[in-house]
Amino acid sequence: MKSLIPHFIQEKVLERQWHGSLNAYVMFIDLSGFTSLTETLMKKGNQGAEELSLILNEIFEPLVGFVYERGGFIPHFAGDSFFALFPNADPQSGRCFLDAAAMAVEFFQKRSFSFGGFLIGLKIGLSHGEVEWGIAGHATYGFYFKGAPIDQSAACQDKAKDKNYPIVLDNPALLRLTDLALDATEFEPGFFSLAPPSSNLRAKRKETVLPPLQREVMLSFLPQEVVEFQQRGEFRTVVSVFLAFDGVKERRILNRLINVLLEQITTFSGYLKEFDFGDKGSLVSCFFGAPVSFENNDNRALEFIYSLRQELHELMETYGVKFRAGATMGMAYTGIVGGKERCQYAMVGNRVNLAARLMASARWGEVLVDGEISKNRHFIFQHHGDIQYKGIEGNIPTYRLETRSGEQAQAYSGPLISRDAELNKLLDFASPLFLKRPAGVAFVFGEAGIGKSRLSYETRKEIAEKQDVMWAYCPADQILRKPFNPFTYFLKNYFGQSSEEQASRNLERFESRYQNLYERLANVPGIDAQGLRDELARTKSVLGALVGIVYLDSVWEQLDARGRYQNTIQAVVNLFCCEALLQPLVIELEDAHWIDENSQELVVEFLRQITRFPMLLLVTSRFNDDGSHPPIFEISLSRAAHIPKLEIDLNALQSNFVRQFAENRLNGKITSEFLDLLLRSTNSNPFYLEQLPGVF
């Protein structure tokens, strides 16, 4: 079992201690040259990853060993740096602390700072004082170490410029070590350059006896995929997110912040690498795409940031907590970094460093991203400028995250190709809406990227040209499988809710949209209209709660958990019926293969009402792995033979349509050889064909 958390933390967990402090010497070790090393070896692919893994082990294993054999331990690694704590346990602690630093310098000097043919720089900062530690979380834990000595040790290493004397210490460390007669020279107030102590003066080596780490304890801090990681390091596409926080002045606020971060990173299946309270402030580094990757890693990362902003709203409003973020997507080395006594699953690379630079450049409240992230169609970005960042080559196109797109992306170009028959089937099936009659349930099945969303878009456009309809876009989400998520997504857009707005403005928008619907129903004669209007009034607080608006002493406030569940279904279905009474309604349930159980129950209830009003339920879904249709609402529909049903399977494009598609995209004729290349490389999938201008 790898040592993926500090043994100190396991000890405290087993003792049920969650917070404390220790008097310790602090060593900060910073290594330079990793970016060029990684970028060079990345060009070699798998072979380069193996070479990089060997070099990293060659560097880190001895450094980690020096720390542990001299009685220290490493809380965490931060890319090409780490800090170590040496508890002030006995009179020899100071000497052991200095020995570890001196041994690191000697090791690098013997190698002439060369590893694998690459020059790696070394800087060491030393300090001493009281270090605070803590463990927070519920289902998942996080740990942290913070305090002035950590900040100071980082500041010291930043001032270590001389290759021959790469050790700098501050006043607290020097005062603590005065009895050792150090050769220290003050080069600016409070900072001293230290000549490495002679090896003849070293303390006796301490025996490193570490208790085995328990799997259950590690799983309470880390994803199972990290704990069980056995593969070699590799280069892979990773989304890096760096977050900085300010205004976290009390431990209880810090614990709440950590709880929110852990809950959100779990929700979006990311990897929270560490909480770093060092020289750059309160930082958190998160990654999406490693060790587990999904096809929408960028979307997961953006949803994580967006949701985090909402979840932290109370802390920001009440306690003045602020945060900013930077996010990038690109290739990085991923794998285990460290030694046998302490290691970490880490990411190393230029794009990882850029995310940290973007975060540092952002103003409080801002989220800056690179060009790759800005291509995400589910969010809106503003060009922030082409900016030069420290340690990054060239001017980097930088974008500011504005908000989530209110509707599905409509960035389609060119004519619809090879789907005319399917489009006509859908339009024919929807035709009862034009007569203010129910249409039924239409399913569109197909693999990822095959064109389901494009077909829905074209259907919506064609229907809108013939009939004034309301289109309710309800996307199920692989990430946010929260109860009723497709419908809360719709409701937030329907009522104009935004996490960027003040609560008073969101309330105003909710009241305005609600009142407009309520008054329009008053002008519709008949018992159906009156019943729907009464139910709309009764469930107003339920609809409000679903978008984050709470009315005191309301129906919602008085309901228990079961009552809230049942009334949520009733409120949403009633809202759909209200709108359908005023004009035909199309509910687009996108990616239904990811629908949560609560939303399925809501759809089942909706199906009981679908034949009462002019409504169409349009469902898009992938196939099962074996190519069959997933059983979406199958039982409910089998019991409701009176509900019209349509099923459409979208398959790969035929070669003549691939040619037509490519020539349309490239604005010119293509050769047969080029067509063969497209057929092999895209599997005739429209999504990959859409990327043509960016590839050729």
JSON list of N, CA and C in Angstrom, two decimals, residues 200-234:
[
{"chain": "A", "resi": 200, "resn": "ASN", "atom": "N", "xyz": [30.61, 16.00, 8.80]},
{"chain": "A", "resi": 200, "resn": "ASN", "atom": "CA", "xyz": [31.22, 15.47, 10.03]},
{"chain": "A", "resi": 200, "resn": "ASN", "atom": "C", "xyz": [30.41, 15.83, 11.28]},
{"chain": "A", "resi": 201, "resn": "LEU", "atom": "N", "xyz": [29.56, 16.84, 11.16]},
{"chain": "A", "resi": 201, "resn": "LEU", "atom": "CA", "xyz": [28.80, 17.31, 12.32]},
{"chain": "A", "resi": 201, "resn": "LEU", "atom": "C", "xyz": [27.39, 16.73, 12.37]},
{"chain": "A", "resi": 202, "resn": "ARG", "atom": "N", "xyz": [27.09, 15.79, 11.51]},
{"chain": "A", "resi": 202, "resn": "ARG", "atom": "CA", "xyz": [25.73, 15.31, 11.40]},
{"chain": "A", "resi": 202, "resn": "ARG", "atom": "C", "xyz": [25.32, 14.44, 12.59]},
{"chain": "A", "resi": 203, "resn": "ALA", "atom": "N", "xyz": [24.03, 14.53, 12.88]},
{"chain": "A", "resi": 203, "resn": "ALA", "atom": "CA", "xyz": [23.47, 13.69, 13.94]},
{"chain": "A", "resi": 203, "resn": "ALA", "atom": "C", "xyz": [23.39, 12.25, 13.46]},
{"chain": "A", "resi": 204, "resn": "LYS", "atom": "N", "xyz": [23.26, 11.37, 14.40]},
{"chain": "A", "resi": 204, "resn": "LYS", "atom": "CA", "xyz": [23.11, 9.96, 14.07]},
{"chain": "A", "resi": 204, "resn": "LYS", "atom": "C", "xyz": [21.80, 9.75, 13.33]},
{"chain": "A", "resi": 205, "resn": "ARG", "atom": "N", "xyz": [21.87, 8.95, 12.28]},
{"chain": "A", "resi": 205, "resn": "ARG", "atom": "CA", "xyz": [20.67, 8.68, 11.47]},
{"chain": "A", "resi": 205, "resn": "ARG", "atom": "C", "xyz": [19.59, 8.03, 12.30]},
{"chain": "A", "resi": 206, "resn": "LYS", "atom": "N", "xyz": [18.36, 8.52, 12.13]},
{"chain": "A", "resi": 206, "resn": "LYS", "atom": "CA", "xyz": [17.22, 7.96, 12.86]},
{"chain": "A", "resi": 206, "resn": "LYS", "atom": "C", "xyz": [16.63, 6.79, 12.09]},
{"chain": "A", "resi": 207, "resn": "GLU", "atom": "N", "xyz": [16.25, 5.76, 12.80]},
{"chain": "A", "resi": 207, "resn": "GLU", "atom": "CA", "xyz": [15.58, 4.64, 12.16]},
{"chain": "A", "resi": 207, "resn": "GLU", "atom": "C", "xyz": [14.17, 5.05, 11.77]},
{"chain": "A", "resi": 208, "resn": "THR", "atom": "N", "xyz": [13.83, 4.85, 10.50]},
{"chain": "A", "resi": 208, "resn": "THR", "atom": "CA", "xyz": [12.50, 5.22, 10.01]},
{"chain": "A", "resi": 208, "resn": "THR", "atom": "C", "xyz": [11.58, 4.01, 10.12]},
{"chain": "A", "resi": 209, "resn": "VAL", "atom": "N", "xyz": [10.76, 3.98, 11.15]},
{"chain": "A", "resi": 209, "resn": "VAL", "atom": "CA", "xyz": [9.81, 2.89, 11.35]},
{"chain": "A", "resi": 209, "resn": "VAL", "atom": "C", "xyz": [8.41, 3.48, 11.23]},
{"chain": "A", "resi": 210, "resn": "LEU", "atom": "N", "xyz": [7.78, 3.25, 10.10]},
{"chain": "A", "resi": 210, "resn": "LEU", "atom": "CA", "xyz": [6.46, 3.82, 9.84]},
{"chain": "A", "resi": 210, "resn": "LEU", "atom": "C", "xyz": [5.40, 2.73, 9.89]},
{"chain": "A", "resi": 211, "resn": "PRO", "atom": "N", "xyz": [4.33, 2.95, 10.61]},
{"chain": "A", "resi": 211, "resn": "PRO", "atom": "CA", "xyz": [3.26, 1.95, 10.63]},
{"chain": "A", "resi": 211, "resn": "PRO", "atom": "C", "xyz": [2.60, 1.88, 9.26]},
{"chain": "A", "resi": 212, "resn": "PRO", "atom": "N", "xyz": [2.11, 0.73, 8.87]},
{"chain": "A", "resi": 212, "resn": "PRO", "atom": "CA", "xyz": [1.45, 0.64, 7.56]},
{"chain": "A", "resi": 212, "resn": "PRO", "atom": "C", "xyz": [0.19, 1.50, 7.53]},
{"chain": "A", "resi": 213, "resn": "LEU", "atom": "N", "xyz": [-0.04, 2.13, 6.40]},
{"chain": "A", "resi": 213, "resn": "LEU", "atom": "CA", "xyz": [-1.26, 2.92, 6.24]},
{"chain": "A", "resi": 213, "resn": "LEU", "atom": "C", "xyz": [-2.43, 1.97, 5.98]},
{"chain": "A", "resi": 214, "resn": "GLN", "atom": "N", "xyz": [-3.56, 2.28, 6.59]},
{"chain": "A", "resi": 214, "resn": "GLN", "atom": "CA", "xyz": [-4.74, 1.45, 6.46]},
{"chain": "A", "resi": 214, "resn": "GLN", "atom": "C", "xyz": [-5.56, 1.89, 5.25]},
{"chain": "A", "resi": 215, "resn": "ARG", "atom": "N", "xyz": [-5.97, 0.94, 4.45]},
{"chain": "A", "resi": 215, "resn": "ARG", "atom": "CA", "xyz": [-6.72, 1.25, 3.23]},
{"chain": "A", "resi": 215, "resn": "ARG", "atom": "C", "xyz": [-7.98, 2.04, 3.54]},
{"chain": "A", "resi": 216, "resn": "GLU", "atom": "N", "xyz": [-8.68, 1.67, 4.61]},
{"chain": "A", "resi": 216, "resn": "GLU", "atom": "CA", "xyz": [-9.93, 2.34, 4.95]},
{"chain": "A", "resi": 216, "resn": "GLU", "atom": "C", "xyz": [-9.69, 3.81, 5.27]},
{"chain": "A", "resi": 217, "resn": "VAL", "atom": "N", "xyz": [-8.58, 4.09, 5.93]},
{"chain": "A", "resi": 217, "resn": "VAL", "atom": "CA", "xyz": [-8.27, 5.48, 6.26]},
{"chain": "A", "resi": 217, "resn": "VAL", "atom": "C", "xyz": [-7.96, 6.27, 4.99]},
{"chain": "A", "resi": 218, "resn": "MET", "atom": "N", "xyz": [-7.15, 5.69, 4.11]},
{"chain": "A", "resi": 218, "resn": "MET", "atom": "CA", "xyz": [-6.81, 6.40, 2.87]},
{"chain": "A", "resi": 218, "resn": "MET", "atom": "C", "xyz": [-8.04, 6.65, 2.01]},
{"chain": "A", "resi": 219, "resn": "LEU", "atom": "N", "xyz": [-8.97, 5.68, 1.99]},
{"chain": "A", "resi": 219, "resn": "LEU", "atom": "CA", "xyz": [-10.19, 5.85, 1.20]},
{"chain": "A", "resi": 219, "resn": "LEU", "atom": "C", "xyz": [-11.10, 6.95, 1.74]},
{"chain": "A", "resi": 220, "resn": "SER", "atom": "N", "xyz": [-10.90, 7.33, 2.99]},
{"chain": "A", "resi": 220, "resn": "SER", "atom": "CA", "xyz": [-11.69, 8.43, 3.53]},
{"chain": "A", "resi": 220, "resn": "SER", "atom": "C", "xyz": [-11.14, 9.78, 3.08]},
{"chain": "A", "resi": 221, "resn": "PHE", "atom": "N", "xyz": [-9.94, 9.78, 2.48]},
{"chain": "A", "resi": 221, "resn": "PHE", "atom": "CA", "xyz": [-9.34, 11.01, 1.98]},
{"chain": "A", "resi": 221, "resn": "PHE", "atom": "C", "xyz": [-9.23, 11.05, 0.46]},
{"chain": "A", "resi": 222, "resn": "LEU", "atom": "N", "xyz": [-9.12, 9.89, -0.17]},
{"chain": "A", "resi": 222, "resn": "LEU", "atom": "CA", "xyz": [-8.78, 9.83, -1.59]},
{"chain": "A", "resi": 222, "resn": "LEU", "atom": "C", "xyz": [-9.76, 8.95, -2.36]},
{"chain": "A", "resi": 223, "resn": "PRO", "atom": "N", "xyz": [-9.94, 9.22, -3.67]},
{"chain": "A", "resi": 223, "resn": "PRO", "atom": "CA", "xyz": [-10.78, 8.33, -4.49]},
{"chain": "A", "resi": 223, "resn": "PRO", "atom": "C", "xyz": [-10.19, 6.93, -4.54]},
{"chain": "A", "resi": 224, "resn": "GLN", "atom": "N", "xyz": [-11.04, 5.96, -4.69]},
{"chain": "A", "resi": 224, "resn": "GLN", "atom": "CA", "xyz": [-10.59, 4.58, -4.76]},
{"chain": "A", "resi": 224, "resn": "GLN", "atom": "C", "xyz": [-9.60, 4.37, -5.90]},
{"chain": "A", "resi": 225, "resn": "GLU", "atom": "N", "xyz": [-9.82, 5.08, -7.03]},
{"chain": "A", "resi": 225, "resn": "GLU", "atom": "CA", "xyz": [-8.94, 4.92, -8.18]},
{"chain": "A", "resi": 225, "resn": "GLU", "atom": "C", "xyz": [-7.52, 5.38, -7.86]},
{"chain": "A", "resi": 226, "resn": "VAL", "atom": "N", "xyz": [-7.37, 6.35, -6.97]},
{"chain": "A", "resi": 226, "resn": "VAL", "atom": "CA", "xyz": [-6.04, 6.81, -6.58]},
{"chain": "A", "resi": 226, "resn": "VAL", "atom": "C", "xyz": [-5.39, 5.82, -5.62]},
{"chain": "A", "resi": 227, "resn": "VAL", "atom": "N", "xyz": [-6.17, 5.37, -4.64]},
{"chain": "A", "resi": 227, "resn": "VAL", "atom": "CA", "xyz": [-5.64, 4.43, -3.65]},
{"chain": "A", "resi": 227, "resn": "VAL", "atom": "C", "xyz": [-5.18, 3.14, -4.32]},
{"chain": "A", "resi": 228, "resn": "GLU", "atom": "N", "xyz": [-5.90, 2.71, -5.34]},
{"chain": "A", "resi": 228, "resn": "GLU", "atom": "CA", "xyz": [-5.58, 1.44, -6.00]},
{"chain": "A", "resi": 228, "resn": "GLU", "atom": "C", "xyz": [-4.72, 1.61, -7.25]},
{"chain": "A", "resi": 229, "resn": "PHE", "atom": "N", "xyz": [-4.23, 2.82, -7.49]},
{"chain": "A", "resi": 229, "resn": "PHE", "atom": "CA", "xyz": [-3.48, 3.10, -8.71]},
{"chain": "A", "resi": 229, "resn": "PHE", "atom": "C", "xyz": [-2.17, 2.31, -8.74]},
{"chain": "A", "resi": 230, "resn": "GLN", "atom": "N", "xyz": [-1.98, 1.52, -9.80]},
{"chain": "A", "resi": 230, "resn": "GLN", "atom": "CA", "xyz": [-0.78, 0.69, -9.93]},
{"chain": "A", "resi": 230, "resn": "GLN", "atom": "C", "xyz": [-0.08, 0.89, -11.26]},
{"chain": "A", "resi": 231, "resn": "GLN", "atom": "N", "xyz": [-0.66, 1.70, -12.15]},
{"chain": "A", "resi": 231, "resn": "GLN", "atom": "CA", "xyz": [-0.09, 1.85, -13.47]},
{"chain": "A", "resi": 231, "resn": "GLN", "atom": "C", "xyz": [1.17, 2.72, -13.44]},
{"chain": "A", "resi": 232, "resn": "ARG", "atom": "N", "xyz": [1.88, 2.69, -14.55]},
{"chain": "A", "resi": 232, "resn": "ARG", "atom": "CA", "xyz": [3.01, 3.58, -14.72]},
{"chain": "A", "resi": 232, "resn": "ARG", "atom": "C", "xyz": [2.48, 4.98, -15.05]},
{"chain": "A", "resi": 233, "resn": "GLY", "atom": "N", "xyz": [3.34, 5.96, -14.89]},
{"chain": "A", "resi": 233, "resn": "GLY", "atom": "CA", "xyz": [2.96, 7.31, -15.27]},
{"chain": "A", "resi": 233, "resn": "GLY", "atom": "C", "xyz": [2.68, 7.41, -16.75]},
{"chain": "A", "resi": 234, "resn": "GLU", "atom": "N", "xyz": [1.85, 8.37, -17.13]},
{"chain": "A", "resi": 234, "resn": "GLU", "atom": "CA", "xyz": [1.49, 8.52, -18.54]},
{"chain": "A", "resi": 234, "resn": "GLU", "atom": "C", "xyz": [1.17, 9.98, -18.84]}
]
